[in-house]
XYZ file of N, CA and C in Angstrom:
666
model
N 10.586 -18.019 268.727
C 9.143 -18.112 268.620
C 8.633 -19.266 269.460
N 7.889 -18.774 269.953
C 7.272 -20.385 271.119
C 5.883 -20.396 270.879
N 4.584 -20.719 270.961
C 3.380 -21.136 270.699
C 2.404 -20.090 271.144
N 3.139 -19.208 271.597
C 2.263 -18.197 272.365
C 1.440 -16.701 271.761
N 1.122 -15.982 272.081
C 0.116 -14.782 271.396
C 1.169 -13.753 270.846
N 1.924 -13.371 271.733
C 2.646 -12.355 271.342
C 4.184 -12.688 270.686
N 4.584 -14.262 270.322
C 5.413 -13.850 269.626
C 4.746 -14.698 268.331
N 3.816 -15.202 267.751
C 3.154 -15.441 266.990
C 3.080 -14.234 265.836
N 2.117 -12.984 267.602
C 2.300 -11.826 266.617
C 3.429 -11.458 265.933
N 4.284 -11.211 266.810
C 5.589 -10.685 266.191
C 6.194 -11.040 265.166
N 6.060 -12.671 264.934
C 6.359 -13.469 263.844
C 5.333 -12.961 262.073
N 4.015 -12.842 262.310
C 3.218 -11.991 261.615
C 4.097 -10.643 261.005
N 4.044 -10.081 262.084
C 4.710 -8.564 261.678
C 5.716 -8.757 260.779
N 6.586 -9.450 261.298
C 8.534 -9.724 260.830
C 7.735 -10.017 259.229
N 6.810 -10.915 259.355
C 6.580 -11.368 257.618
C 5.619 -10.042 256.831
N 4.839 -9.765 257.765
C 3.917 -8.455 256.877
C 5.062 -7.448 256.788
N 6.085 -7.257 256.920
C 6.901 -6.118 256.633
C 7.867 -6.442 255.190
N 7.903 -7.737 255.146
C 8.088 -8.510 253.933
C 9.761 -9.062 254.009
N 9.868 -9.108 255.093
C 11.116 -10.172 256.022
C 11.049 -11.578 255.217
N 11.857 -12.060 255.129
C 12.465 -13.471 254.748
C 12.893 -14.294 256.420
N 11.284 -14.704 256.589
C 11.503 -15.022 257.929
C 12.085 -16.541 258.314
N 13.222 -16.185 259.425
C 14.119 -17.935 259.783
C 13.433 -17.804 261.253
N 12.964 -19.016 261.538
C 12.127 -18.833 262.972
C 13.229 -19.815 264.184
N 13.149 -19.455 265.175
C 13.984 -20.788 266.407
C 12.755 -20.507 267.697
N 12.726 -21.898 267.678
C 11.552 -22.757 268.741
C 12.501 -23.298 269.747
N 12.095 -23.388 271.292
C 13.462 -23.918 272.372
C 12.762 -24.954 272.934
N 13.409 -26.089 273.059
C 12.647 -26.651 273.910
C 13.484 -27.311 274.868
N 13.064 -26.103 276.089
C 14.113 -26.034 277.373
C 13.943 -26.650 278.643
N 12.918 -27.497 278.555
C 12.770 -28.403 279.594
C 11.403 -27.735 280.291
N 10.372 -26.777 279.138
C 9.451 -26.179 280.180
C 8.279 -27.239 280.398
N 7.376 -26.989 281.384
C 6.450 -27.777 281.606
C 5.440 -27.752 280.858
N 4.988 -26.373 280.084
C 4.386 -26.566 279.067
C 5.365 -26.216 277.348
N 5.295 -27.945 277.603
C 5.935 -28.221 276.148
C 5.298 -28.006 275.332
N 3.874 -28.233 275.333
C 2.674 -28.285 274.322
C 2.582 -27.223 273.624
N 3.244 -25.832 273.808
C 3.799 -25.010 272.938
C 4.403 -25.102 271.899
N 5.589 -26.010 272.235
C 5.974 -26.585 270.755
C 5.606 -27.002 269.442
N 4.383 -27.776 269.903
C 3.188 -28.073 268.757
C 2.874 -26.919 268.258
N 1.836 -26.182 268.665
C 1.833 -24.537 268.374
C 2.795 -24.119 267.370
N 3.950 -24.269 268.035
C 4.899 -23.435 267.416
C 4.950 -23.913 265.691
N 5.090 -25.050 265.793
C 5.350 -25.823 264.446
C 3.775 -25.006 263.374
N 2.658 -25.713 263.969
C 1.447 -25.436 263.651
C 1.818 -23.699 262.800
N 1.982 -22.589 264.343
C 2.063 -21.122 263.748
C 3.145 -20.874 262.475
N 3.983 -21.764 263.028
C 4.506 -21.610 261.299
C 4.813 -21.594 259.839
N 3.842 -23.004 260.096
C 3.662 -23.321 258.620
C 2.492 -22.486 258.155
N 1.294 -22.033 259.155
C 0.577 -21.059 258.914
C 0.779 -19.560 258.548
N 2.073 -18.957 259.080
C 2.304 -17.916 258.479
C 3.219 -18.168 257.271
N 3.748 -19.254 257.211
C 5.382 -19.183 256.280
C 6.663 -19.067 256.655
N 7.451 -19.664 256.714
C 8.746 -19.206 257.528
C 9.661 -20.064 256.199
N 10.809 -19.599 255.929
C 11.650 -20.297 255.228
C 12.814 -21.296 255.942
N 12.320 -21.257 257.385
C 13.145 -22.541 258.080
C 12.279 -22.202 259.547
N 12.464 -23.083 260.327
C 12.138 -23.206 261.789
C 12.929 -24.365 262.720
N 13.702 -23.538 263.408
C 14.784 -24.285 263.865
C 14.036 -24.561 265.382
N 14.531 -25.528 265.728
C 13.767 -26.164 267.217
C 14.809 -27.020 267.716
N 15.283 -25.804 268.978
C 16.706 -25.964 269.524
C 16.114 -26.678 270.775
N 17.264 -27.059 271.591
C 16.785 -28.689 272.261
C 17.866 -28.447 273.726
N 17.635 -27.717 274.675
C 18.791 -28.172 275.842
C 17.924 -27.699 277.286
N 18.382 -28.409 278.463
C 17.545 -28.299 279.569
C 17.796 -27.760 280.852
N 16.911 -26.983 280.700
C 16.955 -25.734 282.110
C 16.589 -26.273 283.472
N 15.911 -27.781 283.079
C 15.552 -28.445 284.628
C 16.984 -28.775 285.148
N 18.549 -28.920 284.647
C 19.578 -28.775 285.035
C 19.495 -28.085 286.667
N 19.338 -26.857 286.320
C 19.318 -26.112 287.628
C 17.591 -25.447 288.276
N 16.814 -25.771 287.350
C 15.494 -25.316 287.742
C 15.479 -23.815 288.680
N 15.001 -23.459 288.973
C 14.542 -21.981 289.526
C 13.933 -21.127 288.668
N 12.733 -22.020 288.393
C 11.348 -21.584 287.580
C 10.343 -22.036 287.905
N 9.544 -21.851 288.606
C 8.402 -22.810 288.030
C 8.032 -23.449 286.746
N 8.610 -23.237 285.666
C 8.707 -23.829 284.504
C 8.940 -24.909 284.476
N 10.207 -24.841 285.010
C 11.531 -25.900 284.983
C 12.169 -26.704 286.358
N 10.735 -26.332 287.012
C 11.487 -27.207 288.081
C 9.979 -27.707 288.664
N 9.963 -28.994 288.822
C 8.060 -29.718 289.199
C 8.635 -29.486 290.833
N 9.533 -29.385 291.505
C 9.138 -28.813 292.916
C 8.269 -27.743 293.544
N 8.152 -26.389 292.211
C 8.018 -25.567 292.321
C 6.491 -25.174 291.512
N 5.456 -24.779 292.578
C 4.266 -25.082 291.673
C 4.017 -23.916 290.997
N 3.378 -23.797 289.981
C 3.154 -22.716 289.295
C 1.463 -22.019 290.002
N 2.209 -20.568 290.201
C 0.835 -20.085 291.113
C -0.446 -19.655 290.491
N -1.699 -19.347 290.353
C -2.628 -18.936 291.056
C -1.820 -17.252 290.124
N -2.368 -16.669 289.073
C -2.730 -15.604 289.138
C -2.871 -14.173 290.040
N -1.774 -13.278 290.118
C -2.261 -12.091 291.301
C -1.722 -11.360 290.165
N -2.765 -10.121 290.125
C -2.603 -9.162 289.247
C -1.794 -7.974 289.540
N -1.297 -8.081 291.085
C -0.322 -6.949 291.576
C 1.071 -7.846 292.016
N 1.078 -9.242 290.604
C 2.632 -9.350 291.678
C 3.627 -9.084 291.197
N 3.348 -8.291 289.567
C 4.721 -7.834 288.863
C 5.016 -6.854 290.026
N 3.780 -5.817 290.282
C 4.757 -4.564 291.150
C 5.509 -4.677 291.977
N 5.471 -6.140 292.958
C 5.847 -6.538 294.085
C 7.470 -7.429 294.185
N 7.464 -7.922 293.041
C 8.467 -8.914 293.004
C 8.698 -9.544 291.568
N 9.650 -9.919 291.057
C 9.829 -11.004 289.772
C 8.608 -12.146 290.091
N 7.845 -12.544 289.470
C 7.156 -14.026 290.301
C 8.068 -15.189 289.396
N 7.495 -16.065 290.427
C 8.397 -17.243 290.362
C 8.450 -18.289 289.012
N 7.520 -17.302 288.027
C 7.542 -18.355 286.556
C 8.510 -17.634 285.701
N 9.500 -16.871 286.175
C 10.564 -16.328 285.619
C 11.059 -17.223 285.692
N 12.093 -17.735 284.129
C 13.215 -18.316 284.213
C 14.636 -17.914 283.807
N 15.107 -17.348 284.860
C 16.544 -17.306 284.730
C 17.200 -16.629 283.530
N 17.071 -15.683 282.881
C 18.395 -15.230 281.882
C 18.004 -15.866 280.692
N 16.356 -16.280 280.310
C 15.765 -17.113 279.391
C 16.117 -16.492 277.928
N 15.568 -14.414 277.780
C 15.758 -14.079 276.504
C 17.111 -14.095 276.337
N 17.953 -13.521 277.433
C 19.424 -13.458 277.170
C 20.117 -15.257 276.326
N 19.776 -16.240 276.873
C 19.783 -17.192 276.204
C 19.087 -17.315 275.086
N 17.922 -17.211 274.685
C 17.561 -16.819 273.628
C 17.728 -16.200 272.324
N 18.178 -15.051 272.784
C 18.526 -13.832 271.590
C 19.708 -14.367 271.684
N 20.777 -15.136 272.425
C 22.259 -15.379 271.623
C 22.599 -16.585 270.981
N 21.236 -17.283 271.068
C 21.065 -18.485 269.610
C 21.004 -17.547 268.712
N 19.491 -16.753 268.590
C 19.120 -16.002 267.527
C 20.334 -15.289 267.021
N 21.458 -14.792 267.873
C 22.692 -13.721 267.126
C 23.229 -15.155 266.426
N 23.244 -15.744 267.346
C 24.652 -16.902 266.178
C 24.046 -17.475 265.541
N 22.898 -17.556 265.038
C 21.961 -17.697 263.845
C 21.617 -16.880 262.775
N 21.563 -15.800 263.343
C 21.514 -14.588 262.295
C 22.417 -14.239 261.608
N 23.999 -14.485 262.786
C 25.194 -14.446 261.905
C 25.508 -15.354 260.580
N 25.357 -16.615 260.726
C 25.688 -17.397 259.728
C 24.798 -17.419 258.968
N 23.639 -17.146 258.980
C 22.809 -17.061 257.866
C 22.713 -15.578 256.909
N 23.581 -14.620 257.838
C 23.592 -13.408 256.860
C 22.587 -12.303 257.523
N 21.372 -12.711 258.619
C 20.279 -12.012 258.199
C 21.224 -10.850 259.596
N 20.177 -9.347 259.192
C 21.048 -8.391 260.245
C 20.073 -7.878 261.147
N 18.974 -8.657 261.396
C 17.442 -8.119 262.039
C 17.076 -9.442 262.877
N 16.641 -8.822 264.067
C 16.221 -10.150 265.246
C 15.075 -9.684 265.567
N 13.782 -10.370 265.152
C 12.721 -9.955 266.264
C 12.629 -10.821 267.449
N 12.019 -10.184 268.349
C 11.381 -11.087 269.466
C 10.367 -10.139 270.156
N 9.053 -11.144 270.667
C 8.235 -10.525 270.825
C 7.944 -10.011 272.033
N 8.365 -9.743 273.304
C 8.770 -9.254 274.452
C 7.605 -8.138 274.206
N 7.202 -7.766 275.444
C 6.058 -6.761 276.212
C 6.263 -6.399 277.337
N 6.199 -5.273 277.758
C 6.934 -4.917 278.647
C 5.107 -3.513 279.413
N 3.796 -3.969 278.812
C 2.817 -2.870 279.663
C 2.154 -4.170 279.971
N 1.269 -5.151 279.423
C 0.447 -6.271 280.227
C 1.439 -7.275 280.064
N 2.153 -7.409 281.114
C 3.672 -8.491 280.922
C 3.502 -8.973 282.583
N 4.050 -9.928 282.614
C 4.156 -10.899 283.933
C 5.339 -9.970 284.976
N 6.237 -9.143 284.590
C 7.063 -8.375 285.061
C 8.594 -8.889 285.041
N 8.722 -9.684 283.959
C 10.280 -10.084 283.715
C 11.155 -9.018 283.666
N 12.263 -9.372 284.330
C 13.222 -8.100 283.984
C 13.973 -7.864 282.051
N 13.577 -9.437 281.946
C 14.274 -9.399 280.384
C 13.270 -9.191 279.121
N 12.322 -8.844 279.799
C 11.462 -8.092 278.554
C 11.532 -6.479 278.368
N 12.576 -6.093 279.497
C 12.174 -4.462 279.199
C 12.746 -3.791 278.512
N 12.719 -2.707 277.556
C 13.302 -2.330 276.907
C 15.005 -2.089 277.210
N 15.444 -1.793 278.222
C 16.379 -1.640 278.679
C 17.576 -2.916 278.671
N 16.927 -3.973 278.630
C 17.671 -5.234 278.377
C 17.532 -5.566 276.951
N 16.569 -4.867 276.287
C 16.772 -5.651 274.849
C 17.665 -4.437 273.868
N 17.786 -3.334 274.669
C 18.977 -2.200 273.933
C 20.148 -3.041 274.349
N 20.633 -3.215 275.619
C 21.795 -3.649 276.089
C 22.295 -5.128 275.370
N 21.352 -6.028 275.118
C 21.501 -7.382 274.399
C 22.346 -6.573 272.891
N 21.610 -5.840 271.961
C 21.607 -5.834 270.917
C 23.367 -4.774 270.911
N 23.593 -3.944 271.766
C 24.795 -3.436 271.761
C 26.122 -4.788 272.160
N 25.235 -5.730 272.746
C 26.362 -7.019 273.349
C 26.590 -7.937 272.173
N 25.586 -8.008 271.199
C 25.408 -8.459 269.820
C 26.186 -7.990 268.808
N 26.512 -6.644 269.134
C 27.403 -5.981 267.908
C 28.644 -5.880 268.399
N 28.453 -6.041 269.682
C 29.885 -5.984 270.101
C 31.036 -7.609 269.940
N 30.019 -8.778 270.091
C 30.556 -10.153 269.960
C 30.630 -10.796 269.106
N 30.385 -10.364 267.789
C 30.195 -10.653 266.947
C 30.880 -9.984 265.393
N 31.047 -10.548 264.524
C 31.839 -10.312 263.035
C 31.050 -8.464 263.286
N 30.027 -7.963 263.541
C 29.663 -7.015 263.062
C 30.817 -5.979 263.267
N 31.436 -6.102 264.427
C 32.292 -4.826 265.418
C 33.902 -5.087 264.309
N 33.812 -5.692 263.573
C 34.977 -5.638 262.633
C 34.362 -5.542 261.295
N 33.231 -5.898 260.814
C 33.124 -5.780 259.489
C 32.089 -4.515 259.521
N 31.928 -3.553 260.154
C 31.122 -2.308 259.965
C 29.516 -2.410 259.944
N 28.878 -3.270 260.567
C 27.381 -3.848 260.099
C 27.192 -3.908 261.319
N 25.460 -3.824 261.680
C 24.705 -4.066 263.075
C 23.779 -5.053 262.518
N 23.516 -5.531 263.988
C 22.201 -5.970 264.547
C 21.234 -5.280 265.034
N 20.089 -4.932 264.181
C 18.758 -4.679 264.917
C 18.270 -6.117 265.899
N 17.655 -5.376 266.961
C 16.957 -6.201 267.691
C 15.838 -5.585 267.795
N 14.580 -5.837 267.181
C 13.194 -5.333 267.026
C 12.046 -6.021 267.773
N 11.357 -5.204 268.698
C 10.162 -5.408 269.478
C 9.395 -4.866 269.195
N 8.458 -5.136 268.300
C 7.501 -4.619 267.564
C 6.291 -4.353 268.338
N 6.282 -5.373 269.365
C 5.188 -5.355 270.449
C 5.482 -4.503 271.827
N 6.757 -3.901 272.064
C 7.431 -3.422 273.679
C 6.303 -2.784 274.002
N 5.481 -1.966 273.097
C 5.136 -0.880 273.947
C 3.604 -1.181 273.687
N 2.943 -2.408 273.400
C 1.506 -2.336 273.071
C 0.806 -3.132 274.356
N -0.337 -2.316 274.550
C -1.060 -3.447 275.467
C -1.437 -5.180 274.804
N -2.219 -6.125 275.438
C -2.422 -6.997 275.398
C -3.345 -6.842 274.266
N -4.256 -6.084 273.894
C -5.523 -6.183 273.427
C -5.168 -5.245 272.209
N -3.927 -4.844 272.196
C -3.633 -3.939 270.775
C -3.008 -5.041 269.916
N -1.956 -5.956 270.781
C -1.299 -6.965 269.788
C -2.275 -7.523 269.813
N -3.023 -8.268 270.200
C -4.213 -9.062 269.330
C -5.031 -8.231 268.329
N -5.325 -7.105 268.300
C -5.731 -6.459 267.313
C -4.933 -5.857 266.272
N -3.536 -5.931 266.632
C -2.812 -5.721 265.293
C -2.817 -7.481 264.737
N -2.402 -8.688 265.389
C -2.217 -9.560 265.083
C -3.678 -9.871 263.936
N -5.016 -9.847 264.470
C -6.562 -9.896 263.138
C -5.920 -9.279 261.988
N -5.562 -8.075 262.528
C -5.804 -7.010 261.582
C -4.853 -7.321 260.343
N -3.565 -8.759 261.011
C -2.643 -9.140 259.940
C -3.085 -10.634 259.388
N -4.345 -11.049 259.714
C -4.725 -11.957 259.526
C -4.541 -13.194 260.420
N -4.113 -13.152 261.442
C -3.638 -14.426 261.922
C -4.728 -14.880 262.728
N -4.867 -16.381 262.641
C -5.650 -17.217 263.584
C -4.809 -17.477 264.922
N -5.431 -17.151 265.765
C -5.072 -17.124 267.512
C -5.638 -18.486 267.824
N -6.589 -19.202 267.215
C -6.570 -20.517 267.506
C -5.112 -21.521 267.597
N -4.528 -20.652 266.942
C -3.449 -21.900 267.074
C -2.532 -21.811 268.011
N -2.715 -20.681 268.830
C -1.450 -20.184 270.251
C -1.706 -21.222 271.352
N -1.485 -21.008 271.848
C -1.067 -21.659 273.560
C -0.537 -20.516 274.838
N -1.288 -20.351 275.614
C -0.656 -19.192 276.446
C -0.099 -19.658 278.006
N -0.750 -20.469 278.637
C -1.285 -21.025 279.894
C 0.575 -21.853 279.849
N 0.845 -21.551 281.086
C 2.092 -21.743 282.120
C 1.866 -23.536 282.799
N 0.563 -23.764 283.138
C 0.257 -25.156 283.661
C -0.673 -25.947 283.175
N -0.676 -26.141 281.652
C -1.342 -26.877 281.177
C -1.892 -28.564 281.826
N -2.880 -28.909 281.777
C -3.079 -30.428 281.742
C -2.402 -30.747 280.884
N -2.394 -32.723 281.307
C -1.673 -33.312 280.542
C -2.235 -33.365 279.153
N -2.979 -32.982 278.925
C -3.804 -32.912 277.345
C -3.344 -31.697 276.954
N -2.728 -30.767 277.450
C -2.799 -29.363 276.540
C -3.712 -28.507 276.995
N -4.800 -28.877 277.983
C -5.902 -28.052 278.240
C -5.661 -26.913 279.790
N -5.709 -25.323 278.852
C -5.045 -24.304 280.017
C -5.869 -24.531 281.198
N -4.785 -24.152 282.287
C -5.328 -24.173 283.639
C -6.438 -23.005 283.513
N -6.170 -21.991 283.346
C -7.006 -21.170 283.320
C -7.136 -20.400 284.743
N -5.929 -20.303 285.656
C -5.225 -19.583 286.457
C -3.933 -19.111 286.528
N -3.112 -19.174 285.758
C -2.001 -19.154 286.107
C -2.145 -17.604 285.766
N -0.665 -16.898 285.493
C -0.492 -15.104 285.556
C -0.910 -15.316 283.533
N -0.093 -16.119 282.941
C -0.625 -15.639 281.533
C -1.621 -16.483 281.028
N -2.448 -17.261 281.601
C -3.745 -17.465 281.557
C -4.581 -16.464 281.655
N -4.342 -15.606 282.636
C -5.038 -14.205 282.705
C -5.370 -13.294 282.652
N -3.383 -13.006 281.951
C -3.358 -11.673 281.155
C -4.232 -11.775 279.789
N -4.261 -13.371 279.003
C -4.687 -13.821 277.532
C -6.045 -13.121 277.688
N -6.664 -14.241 278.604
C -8.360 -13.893 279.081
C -8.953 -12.322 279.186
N -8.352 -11.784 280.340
C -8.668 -10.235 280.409
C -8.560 -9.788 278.581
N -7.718 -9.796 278.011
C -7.647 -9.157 277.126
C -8.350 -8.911 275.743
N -8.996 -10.809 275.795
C -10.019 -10.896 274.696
C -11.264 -10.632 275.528
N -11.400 -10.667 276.778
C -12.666 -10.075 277.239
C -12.898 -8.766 277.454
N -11.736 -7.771 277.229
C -11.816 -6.390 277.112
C -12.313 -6.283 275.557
N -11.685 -6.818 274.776
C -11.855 -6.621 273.466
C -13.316 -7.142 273.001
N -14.331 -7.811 273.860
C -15.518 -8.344 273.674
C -15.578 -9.392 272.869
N -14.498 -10.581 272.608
C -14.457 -11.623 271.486
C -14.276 -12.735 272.240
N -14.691 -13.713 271.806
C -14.285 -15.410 272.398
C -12.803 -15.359 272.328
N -12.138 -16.061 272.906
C -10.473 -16.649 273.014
C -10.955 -17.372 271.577
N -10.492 -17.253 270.323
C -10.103 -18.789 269.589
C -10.088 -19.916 269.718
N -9.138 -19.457 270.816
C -8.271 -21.307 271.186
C -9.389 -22.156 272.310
N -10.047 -20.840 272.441
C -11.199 -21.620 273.840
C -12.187 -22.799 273.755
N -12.353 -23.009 272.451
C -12.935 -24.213 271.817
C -12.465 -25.337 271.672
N -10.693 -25.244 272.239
C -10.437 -26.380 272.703
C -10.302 -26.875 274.001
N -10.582 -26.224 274.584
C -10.773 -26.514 276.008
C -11.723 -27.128 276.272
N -11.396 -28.322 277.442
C -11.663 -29.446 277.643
C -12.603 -28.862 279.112
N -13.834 -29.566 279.193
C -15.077 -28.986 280.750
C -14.525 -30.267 281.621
């Protein structure tokens, strides 16, 4: 879970389905850390019965704009998933991700992983598509106590197949305040979104399709 819209939602869902939710927060050396806050914030707001906030750094090798300040984070183009990965991909991020979440899930018992991955208004990661999160979850059952003791791992994307403006409208519709997300890739040093970057824009378009203020837009700094 990181501070953001869509796994907020997802975090919602996992609990409106009546999940005994264990949450993990990363904090991987991105440039917007200020997610983290968020993260803490979204959780005590929905409930979580733990929230783990794992700690190791991807500026090691950088090849993100995330994770590497050589590399500036661009300027919004709405045709550059079709064209190419863009450059705020980092590296093998869910695959790192979801295999905390397995060796977390293992020792705690639980046999269900959400993550909130989108794969129709998405930046164009290769590791959000459905196709990588089947293949994770077969690599999950395969590395793990399950492939000897007869038991799986679900890996659930509750969001894969929704536009931008449906998960925010399932997310109301579960009650959640979107004031408390963070979406924006190049925050100021205050926390305040650029308000260009690619998911600065996907956020924006989406509450302006939907005809509503952003939430969080009231904290933004003129």
């Amino acid at each position: 879970m990181s501070g953001g819209l869509d796994s907020a939602t997802c975090l919602a869902v996992a609990k409106a389905e009546g999940f005994e939710v264990y949450a993990l927060t990363f904090d991987y050396g991105q440039r917007h850390s200020v997610e983290l806050e968020c993260a803490e914030k979204i959780a005590n707001f929905v409930g979580v019965e733990k929230l783990c906030r794992i700690k190791f750094d991807l500026r090691l090798w950088g090849g993100s704009a995330l994770t590497d300040d050589s590399i500036d984070v661009p300027a919004a183009d709405p045709e550059n998933g079709e064209k190419h990965v863009p450059i705020t991909y980092v590296p093998a991020r869910n695959t790192i991700f979801l295999s905390f979440a397995a060796s977390f899930a293992e020792t705690i018992g639980a046999r269900d992983i959400f993550i909130g991955v989108n794969s129709l208004d998405y930046s164009g990661y290769p590791d959000c598509r459905p196709d990588f999160i089947e293949a994770f979850r077969k690599c999950a059952n395969l590395g793990t106590k399950a492939v000897d003791e007869g038991w799986e791992f679900q890996i659930r994307a509750p969001l894969q197949n929704l536009r931008k403006t449906e998960i925010i409208q399932l997310g109301m519709k579960l009650g959640f305040d979107y004031s408390l997300t963070h979406s924006c890739y190049n925050p100021l040093p205050d926390g305040t979104p650029c308000d260009a970057c690619d998911s600065c824009r996907l956020r924006a378009a989406a509450f302006a399709e939907l005809g509503i203020p952003d939430p969080a837009g009231k904290k933004r700094k003129k």
